[in-house]
């Protein structure tokens, strides 16, 4: 074989060996780049997920803040409504309460009414229900009687309405009207209806008005409901 031909064969063999190796080296960086790209994409996806989570958390906090604000507004409205109701009740109570002038006029009317029904000699003029033939008026229900009547439930007549019906004084107390059919003793104080504590009691044969300052006396009364 000629030297030139031998050299050509050697060169070809060398090129045949180096070529695949170089190709493999070129392919390996490409594969590394391909492997690195998904990792980079995953890293880029993570911030996106984090960004998606942040708005949800922000929305939850915003909704919670709105609920708290609504609750505060509701509490404030309820408080204002309660205050308005209390003010309305106070105004109504003040309107229902008589003025000092009205109270003075009312006491003057009561004084004239009671003075006209004073006894000259109570012992001879007084008659109990047995002497009157028995009590035939309205009877207070037992439960109501225990709650508002008897010695433990005293009151003063001047603070309640008083009128004259059939020639007898009549006053209202706890939803009932009480007509005083007996005269009141002449030795009682002139303003006993204003200053003395009285109470109503059922004493076996009928209802009577008692004065704590004169516990031995009792005045016959009739109960009625209008």
CSV table of C-alpha atoms in Angstrom, one decimal, residues 52-190:
chain,number,residue,atom,x,y,z
A,52,UNK,CA,-53.0,33.2,43.9
A,53,UNK,CA,-53.1,32.3,47.6
A,54,UNK,CA,-52.5,35.9,48.7
A,55,UNK,CA,-55.7,37.3,47.1
A,56,UNK,CA,-57.8,34.6,48.8
A,57,UNK,CA,-56.3,35.4,52.2
A,58,UNK,CA,-56.9,39.1,51.5
A,59,UNK,CA,-60.5,38.4,50.5
A,60,UNK,CA,-61.1,36.4,53.7
A,61,UNK,CA,-59.6,39.2,55.8
A,62,UNK,CA,-61.7,41.8,54.0
A,63,UNK,CA,-64.9,39.7,54.4
A,64,UNK,CA,-64.1,39.3,58.1
A,65,UNK,CA,-63.6,43.0,58.5
A,66,UNK,CA,-67.0,43.7,56.7
A,67,UNK,CA,-68.7,41.2,59.1
A,68,UNK,CA,-67.2,42.9,62.1
A,69,UNK,CA,-68.2,46.3,60.8
A,70,UNK,CA,-71.8,45.1,60.1
A,71,UNK,CA,-72.0,43.6,63.6
A,72,UNK,CA,-70.8,46.9,65.1
A,73,UNK,CA,-73.4,48.8,63.1
A,74,UNK,CA,-76.1,46.4,64.3
A,75,UNK,CA,-75.0,46.8,67.9
A,76,UNK,CA,-75.0,50.5,67.5
A,77,UNK,CA,-78.4,50.6,66.0
A,78,UNK,CA,-79.8,48.3,68.7
A,79,UNK,CA,-78.3,50.5,71.4
A,80,UNK,CA,-79.7,53.7,69.8
A,81,UNK,CA,-83.2,52.1,69.5
A,82,UNK,CA,-83.1,51.0,73.1
A,83,UNK,CA,-82.1,54.6,74.1
A,84,UNK,CA,-84.9,56.0,72.1
A,85,UNK,CA,-87.4,53.6,73.7
A,86,UNK,CA,-86.1,54.5,77.2
A,87,UNK,CA,-86.5,58.2,76.3
A,88,UNK,CA,-90.0,57.6,75.0
A,89,UNK,CA,-90.9,55.8,78.2
A,90,UNK,CA,-89.5,58.6,80.3
A,91,UNK,CA,-91.4,61.2,78.3
A,92,UNK,CA,-94.6,59.2,78.7
A,93,UNK,CA,-94.1,58.8,82.4
A,94,UNK,CA,-93.5,62.5,82.7
A,95,UNK,CA,-96.6,63.2,80.7
A,96,UNK,CA,-98.7,60.9,82.9
A,97,UNK,CA,-97.4,62.5,86.1
A,98,UNK,CA,-99.5,65.4,87.2
A,99,UNK,CA,-97.8,68.8,87.5
A,100,UNK,CA,-97.4,70.4,90.9
A,101,UNK,CA,-100.4,72.7,90.1
A,102,UNK,CA,-102.6,69.8,89.1
A,103,UNK,CA,-101.6,67.9,92.3
A,104,UNK,CA,-102.5,71.0,94.4
A,105,UNK,CA,-105.9,71.3,92.6
A,106,UNK,CA,-106.5,67.6,93.0
A,107,UNK,CA,-105.8,67.8,96.8
A,108,UNK,CA,-108.2,70.7,97.1
A,109,UNK,CA,-111.0,68.7,95.4
A,110,UNK,CA,-110.3,65.7,97.6
A,111,UNK,CA,-110.4,67.8,100.7
A,112,UNK,CA,-113.9,69.1,99.7
A,113,UNK,CA,-115.0,65.6,98.9
A,114,UNK,CA,-113.8,64.0,102.1
A,115,UNK,CA,-114.8,66.8,104.4
A,116,UNK,CA,-118.4,66.4,103.2
A,117,UNK,CA,-118.3,62.8,104.3
A,118,UNK,CA,-117.0,63.2,107.8
A,119,UNK,CA,-119.0,61.7,110.7
A,120,UNK,CA,-120.4,63.7,113.6
A,121,UNK,CA,-120.5,60.7,115.9
A,122,UNK,CA,-118.9,57.8,114.1
A,123,UNK,CA,-119.8,55.1,116.7
A,124,UNK,CA,-123.5,55.7,116.2
A,125,UNK,CA,-123.3,56.3,112.4
A,126,UNK,CA,-120.9,53.5,111.5
A,127,UNK,CA,-122.4,50.2,110.3
A,128,UNK,CA,-120.4,47.0,109.3
A,129,UNK,CA,-121.4,44.7,106.5
A,130,UNK,CA,-123.3,42.3,108.8
A,131,UNK,CA,-125.4,45.2,110.0
A,132,UNK,CA,-125.9,46.2,106.3
A,133,UNK,CA,-127.2,42.8,105.4
A,134,UNK,CA,-124.1,41.3,103.9
A,135,UNK,CA,-121.6,42.3,101.2
A,136,UNK,CA,-122.9,42.0,97.6
A,137,UNK,CA,-120.2,43.8,95.7
A,138,UNK,CA,-117.4,42.6,93.5
A,139,UNK,CA,-114.9,40.1,95.0
A,140,UNK,CA,-111.2,40.6,94.2
A,141,UNK,CA,-109.5,37.4,92.8
A,142,UNK,CA,-107.5,35.7,95.5
A,143,UNK,CA,-104.2,35.9,93.6
A,144,UNK,CA,-104.7,39.6,93.0
A,145,UNK,CA,-105.7,40.2,96.5
A,146,UNK,CA,-102.6,38.6,98.0
A,147,UNK,CA,-100.4,40.7,95.7
A,148,UNK,CA,-101.8,44.1,96.3
A,149,UNK,CA,-104.1,44.1,99.3
A,150,UNK,CA,-104.0,43.5,103.0
A,151,UNK,CA,-101.9,45.1,105.9
A,152,UNK,CA,-98.6,44.6,104.0
A,153,UNK,CA,-99.8,46.7,101.1
A,154,UNK,CA,-100.5,50.2,102.4
A,155,UNK,CA,-100.9,53.3,100.3
A,156,UNK,CA,-102.1,56.9,100.5
A,157,UNK,CA,-105.4,57.9,98.8
A,158,UNK,CA,-104.4,61.3,97.6
A,159,UNK,CA,-102.2,59.9,94.9
A,160,UNK,CA,-105.1,58.1,93.2
A,161,UNK,CA,-108.2,59.5,91.4
A,162,UNK,CA,-111.2,60.3,93.7
A,163,UNK,CA,-114.7,61.1,92.6
A,164,UNK,CA,-118.2,61.3,94.2
A,165,UNK,CA,-120.7,58.7,93.0
A,166,UNK,CA,-124.1,58.4,94.6
A,167,UNK,CA,-123.1,60.8,97.4
A,168,UNK,CA,-120.1,58.7,98.4
A,169,UNK,CA,-116.4,59.2,97.8
A,170,UNK,CA,-115.0,56.8,95.4
A,171,UNK,CA,-111.3,56.2,94.6
A,172,UNK,CA,-109.3,54.0,92.3
A,173,UNK,CA,-106.5,51.6,93.3
A,174,UNK,CA,-104.8,48.8,91.4
A,175,UNK,CA,-107.5,48.7,88.7
A,176,UNK,CA,-110.5,48.6,91.1
A,177,UNK,CA,-112.9,51.3,92.3
A,178,UNK,CA,-113.7,51.5,96.0
A,179,UNK,CA,-116.8,53.4,97.2
A,180,UNK,CA,-116.6,54.5,100.9
A,181,UNK,CA,-120.2,53.9,102.2
A,182,UNK,CA,-119.3,54.6,105.8
A,183,UNK,CA,-118.4,58.1,107.1
A,184,UNK,CA,-114.9,58.5,108.4
A,185,UNK,CA,-114.5,59.2,112.1
A,186,UNK,CA,-114.6,62.8,113.2
A,187,UNK,CA,-111.4,62.3,115.4
A,188,UNK,CA,-109.3,61.4,112.4
A,189,UNK,CA,-106.9,64.2,111.2
A,190,UNK,CA,-108.4,66.5,108.6
